[in-house]
């Protein structure tokens, strides 16, 4: 009864992991990609071995059949693995979902209906849920939402200053995302500090391809940089983050249609737009080589990070800890140093040697005299989805 199958589905791919909830150990992980194409690809990994094959994959149901095939291929058929439940990551839970939820037909339909707010994500999550429930009809399925953790934000944090009737009619408000990561990282940071999360004021910086900052007071999200959609806030791989909404109107009046503006801001902006690559490692190398576009992209990224660190220090009335996580946050030593440089007045002092020490463990990178403890804490969204799934199933 201890294995949870965690599903993270997009429109053309499904990532999956089988996690032992007691030990937290990953037994299997895999990726089915190019769903809907003739050259679909499956990668199924067990400790010490990877199985890779290509085959046409018509839809999400076919993708799940390939996943099941992968388990059999690896000599560990799913039927023998005692899967207790399936946990699904769902991007948008709207104002309806405040925590992990057992999926019924009605819940599945609600998730589909929320596709109005997240057209790129929820329809794919829904297709995967339908296909997974067909493939595994005898186990409970649980939805774990990226937005749920932020449902604790006060009204003043989630309201935009627009006409309130229009806001209500169209569902325009801040929802926030990356909640699964912000939640698990804040708990692991508290564990590292050996203090209860309820006592702490925390600023979490989740910096991956997508990036967001979160202000957490006593374990509750009180503000976050992503908004109604994951486009707002920090500079990301291909997303602009904050931009004057008047610029969108200007672009549209200049002749770009909705899809063109969507593509520009979601797919062609951020690091890619400023410096030609969405991969922070390229920007890092460019900065080291003195490339001007890379240097500007880095400076814009750092300036935006400081905006949010400063804003959240003010909102929280100070902080006990600032935590860096995800691909960039966990690995980019100069970025962490630059984001915290000049913040000594706020009691934030990075220790250069600690910051540069290679490690993949949760660790302190501030000096002993720093009033705010700065941490690097690896995120683990799949383990958190498994934990929340088990919580629902165990009642
Ligand atoms: P995702 O949002 O897709 O889960 P990740 O959290 O894996 O993304 O983060 C991916 C980002 O982390 C990429 O931009 C990558 O360049 C960056 N990254 C990974 N390693 C390093 C490194 N050593 N230095 C700088 N950036 C890094």
mmCIF file of C-alpha atoms in Angstrom, residues 124-280:
data_model
loop_
_atom_site.group_PDB
_atom_site.id
_atom_site.type_symbol
_atom_site.label_atom_id
_atom_site.label_comp_id
_atom_site.label_asym_id
_atom_site.label_seq_id
_atom_site.Cartn_x
_atom_site.Cartn_y
_atom_site.Cartn_z
ATOM 1 C CA UNK A 124 -4.183 18.326 -21.017
ATOM 2 C CA UNK A 125 -4.474 17.532 -17.290
ATOM 3 C CA UNK A 126 -8.104 16.511 -17.881
ATOM 4 C CA UNK A 127 -7.255 14.219 -20.835
ATOM 5 C CA UNK A 128 -4.590 12.523 -18.728
ATOM 6 C CA UNK A 129 -7.001 12.100 -15.810
ATOM 7 C CA UNK A 130 -9.644 10.483 -18.043
ATOM 8 C CA UNK A 131 -7.085 8.156 -19.615
ATOM 9 C CA UNK A 132 -5.474 7.276 -16.283
ATOM 10 C CA UNK A 133 -8.839 6.493 -14.686
ATOM 11 C CA UNK A 134 -9.545 4.161 -17.629
ATOM 12 C CA UNK A 135 -6.146 2.516 -17.257
ATOM 13 C CA UNK A 136 -6.347 2.216 -13.446
ATOM 14 C CA UNK A 137 -10.066 1.997 -12.632
ATOM 15 C CA UNK A 138 -9.580 0.284 -9.282
ATOM 16 C CA UNK A 139 -7.401 2.809 -7.446
ATOM 17 C CA UNK A 140 -8.236 6.290 -6.167
ATOM 18 C CA UNK A 141 -7.025 9.247 -8.234
ATOM 19 C CA UNK A 142 -6.145 12.518 -6.525
ATOM 20 C CA UNK A 143 -5.677 15.991 -8.032
ATOM 21 C CA UNK A 144 -2.903 18.110 -6.514
ATOM 22 C CA UNK A 145 -3.155 21.728 -7.668
ATOM 23 C CA UNK A 146 -0.374 24.239 -8.356
ATOM 24 C CA UNK A 147 -2.700 27.012 -7.213
ATOM 25 C CA UNK A 148 -4.100 25.486 -3.992
ATOM 26 C CA UNK A 149 -1.292 26.579 -1.652
ATOM 27 C CA UNK A 150 -1.944 30.212 -2.599
ATOM 28 C CA UNK A 151 -5.635 30.071 -1.709
ATOM 29 C CA UNK A 152 -4.633 31.446 1.711
ATOM 30 C CA UNK A 153 -3.674 34.803 0.168
ATOM 31 C CA UNK A 154 -5.726 37.664 1.596
ATOM 32 C CA UNK A 155 -8.188 39.398 -0.715
ATOM 33 C CA UNK A 156 -5.913 42.443 -0.910
ATOM 34 C CA UNK A 157 -3.154 40.207 -2.338
ATOM 35 C CA UNK A 158 -5.239 38.426 -4.937
ATOM 36 C CA UNK A 159 -7.344 41.379 -6.111
ATOM 37 C CA UNK A 160 -6.279 43.424 -9.099
ATOM 38 C CA UNK A 161 -7.341 47.065 -9.055
ATOM 39 C CA UNK A 162 -9.819 46.755 -11.916
ATOM 40 C CA UNK A 163 -13.606 47.074 -12.064
ATOM 41 C CA UNK A 164 -14.780 44.444 -9.627
ATOM 42 C CA UNK A 165 -17.739 43.316 -11.729
ATOM 43 C CA UNK A 166 -15.500 42.673 -14.717
ATOM 44 C CA UNK A 167 -12.975 40.879 -12.483
ATOM 45 C CA UNK A 168 -15.689 38.601 -11.136
ATOM 46 C CA UNK A 169 -17.353 37.966 -14.478
ATOM 47 C CA UNK A 170 -14.108 36.885 -16.143
ATOM 48 C CA UNK A 171 -12.340 35.286 -13.166
ATOM 49 C CA UNK A 172 -9.590 37.916 -13.267
ATOM 50 C CA UNK A 173 -7.601 37.699 -10.024
ATOM 51 C CA UNK A 174 -4.237 36.452 -8.834
ATOM 52 C CA UNK A 175 -4.191 32.678 -8.397
ATOM 53 C CA UNK A 176 -0.436 32.018 -8.198
ATOM 54 C CA UNK A 177 1.356 28.838 -9.281
ATOM 55 C CA UNK A 178 4.299 26.610 -8.262
ATOM 56 C CA UNK A 179 2.367 26.097 -5.017
ATOM 57 C CA UNK A 180 3.430 22.463 -4.673
ATOM 58 C CA UNK A 181 7.078 23.517 -4.791
ATOM 59 C CA UNK A 182 6.675 26.562 -2.522
ATOM 60 C CA UNK A 183 4.930 24.373 0.048
ATOM 61 C CA UNK A 184 7.457 21.524 0.136
ATOM 62 C CA UNK A 185 10.450 23.874 0.038
ATOM 63 C CA UNK A 186 9.105 26.009 2.885
ATOM 64 C CA UNK A 187 8.595 22.891 4.994
ATOM 65 C CA UNK A 188 12.050 21.535 4.215
ATOM 66 C CA UNK A 189 13.593 24.926 4.982
ATOM 67 C CA UNK A 190 11.870 24.943 8.371
ATOM 68 C CA UNK A 191 13.150 21.417 9.027
ATOM 69 C CA UNK A 192 16.684 22.518 8.172
ATOM 70 C CA UNK A 193 16.387 25.472 10.559
ATOM 71 C CA UNK A 194 14.852 23.106 13.120
ATOM 72 C CA UNK A 195 11.974 25.500 13.702
ATOM 73 C CA UNK A 196 8.228 25.016 13.222
ATOM 74 C CA UNK A 197 6.974 26.459 9.976
ATOM 75 C CA UNK A 198 4.250 28.260 11.959
ATOM 76 C CA UNK A 199 6.915 30.543 13.504
ATOM 77 C CA UNK A 200 8.638 31.566 10.304
ATOM 78 C CA UNK A 201 8.445 34.369 7.785
ATOM 79 C CA UNK A 202 9.872 32.997 4.563
ATOM 80 C CA UNK A 203 10.617 34.245 1.056
ATOM 81 C CA UNK A 204 10.894 31.375 -1.422
ATOM 82 C CA UNK A 205 12.456 31.960 -4.839
ATOM 83 C CA UNK A 206 11.554 29.113 -7.209
ATOM 84 C CA UNK A 207 13.838 29.764 -10.187
ATOM 85 C CA UNK A 208 13.556 27.192 -12.974
ATOM 86 C CA UNK A 209 12.397 27.574 -16.571
ATOM 87 C CA UNK A 210 9.329 29.080 -14.997
ATOM 88 C CA UNK A 211 10.057 31.231 -11.950
ATOM 89 C CA UNK A 212 8.086 32.675 -9.076
ATOM 90 C CA UNK A 213 8.605 34.232 -5.661
ATOM 91 C CA UNK A 214 6.365 33.556 -2.694
ATOM 92 C CA UNK A 215 5.950 35.303 0.668
ATOM 93 C CA UNK A 216 5.002 32.802 3.358
ATOM 94 C CA UNK A 217 3.925 33.751 6.870
ATOM 95 C CA UNK A 218 3.578 30.926 9.366
ATOM 96 C CA UNK A 219 3.312 28.310 6.609
ATOM 97 C CA UNK A 220 0.644 30.218 4.653
ATOM 98 C CA UNK A 221 1.203 31.852 1.287
ATOM 99 C CA UNK A 222 0.394 35.555 1.654
ATOM 100 C CA UNK A 223 1.618 36.773 -1.744
ATOM 101 C CA UNK A 224 3.218 35.414 -4.883
ATOM 102 C CA UNK A 225 4.624 36.863 -8.075
ATOM 103 C CA UNK A 226 2.684 34.838 -10.642
ATOM 104 C CA UNK A 227 -0.792 36.127 -11.216
ATOM 105 C CA UNK A 228 -3.932 35.066 -12.990
ATOM 106 C CA UNK A 229 -1.604 33.106 -15.268
ATOM 107 C CA UNK A 230 2.016 31.902 -14.943
ATOM 108 C CA UNK A 231 3.134 34.828 -17.130
ATOM 109 C CA UNK A 232 3.496 37.434 -14.386
ATOM 110 C CA UNK A 233 6.377 38.236 -12.066
ATOM 111 C CA UNK A 234 10.012 37.231 -12.472
ATOM 112 C CA UNK A 235 11.980 37.008 -15.726
ATOM 113 C CA UNK A 236 11.741 33.410 -17.004
ATOM 114 C CA UNK A 237 13.242 31.247 -19.753
ATOM 115 C CA UNK A 238 10.804 32.363 -22.441
ATOM 116 C CA UNK A 239 8.205 34.369 -20.470
ATOM 117 C CA UNK A 240 8.425 38.118 -19.915
ATOM 118 C CA UNK A 241 7.218 38.245 -16.335
ATOM 119 C CA UNK A 242 5.877 41.680 -15.298
ATOM 120 C CA UNK A 243 5.150 44.063 -18.143
ATOM 121 C CA UNK A 244 2.937 47.146 -18.422
ATOM 122 C CA UNK A 245 -0.453 45.832 -19.632
ATOM 123 C CA UNK A 246 -0.591 48.993 -21.749
ATOM 124 C CA UNK A 247 2.216 47.476 -23.838
ATOM 125 C CA UNK A 248 -0.135 44.646 -24.844
ATOM 126 C CA UNK A 249 -2.747 47.146 -25.972
ATOM 127 C CA UNK A 250 -0.092 49.018 -27.920
ATOM 128 C CA UNK A 251 1.075 45.820 -29.636
ATOM 129 C CA UNK A 252 -2.481 44.899 -30.562
ATOM 130 C CA UNK A 253 -3.246 48.351 -31.896
ATOM 131 C CA UNK A 254 -0.043 48.060 -33.909
ATOM 132 C CA UNK A 255 -1.518 44.999 -35.653
ATOM 133 C CA UNK A 256 -0.474 41.908 -33.657
ATOM 134 C CA UNK A 257 -3.430 39.600 -33.009
ATOM 135 C CA UNK A 258 -4.095 37.801 -29.705
ATOM 136 C CA UNK A 259 -2.147 34.689 -30.709
ATOM 137 C CA UNK A 260 0.846 36.737 -31.813
ATOM 138 C CA UNK A 261 0.956 38.632 -28.496
ATOM 139 C CA UNK A 262 0.502 35.364 -26.623
ATOM 140 C CA UNK A 263 3.423 33.808 -28.511
ATOM 141 C CA UNK A 264 5.610 36.881 -28.035
ATOM 142 C CA UNK A 265 5.112 37.072 -24.247
ATOM 143 C CA UNK A 266 4.971 33.340 -23.436
ATOM 144 C CA UNK A 267 7.394 31.808 -25.936
ATOM 145 C CA UNK A 268 9.716 34.489 -27.299
ATOM 146 C CA UNK A 269 10.452 36.694 -24.304
ATOM 147 C CA UNK A 270 12.377 36.330 -21.025
ATOM 148 C CA UNK A 271 16.005 35.215 -21.349
ATOM 149 C CA UNK A 272 15.341 33.977 -24.885
ATOM 150 C CA UNK A 273 13.990 37.317 -26.006
ATOM 151 C CA UNK A 274 16.737 39.361 -24.369
ATOM 152 C CA UNK A 275 19.744 37.171 -25.131
ATOM 153 C CA UNK A 276 18.810 34.415 -27.597
ATOM 154 C CA UNK A 277 18.684 31.406 -25.240
ATOM 155 C CA UNK A 278 16.115 30.256 -22.698
ATOM 156 C CA UNK A 279 18.758 28.142 -20.949
ATOM 157 C CA UNK A 280 20.276 29.973 -17.973
#
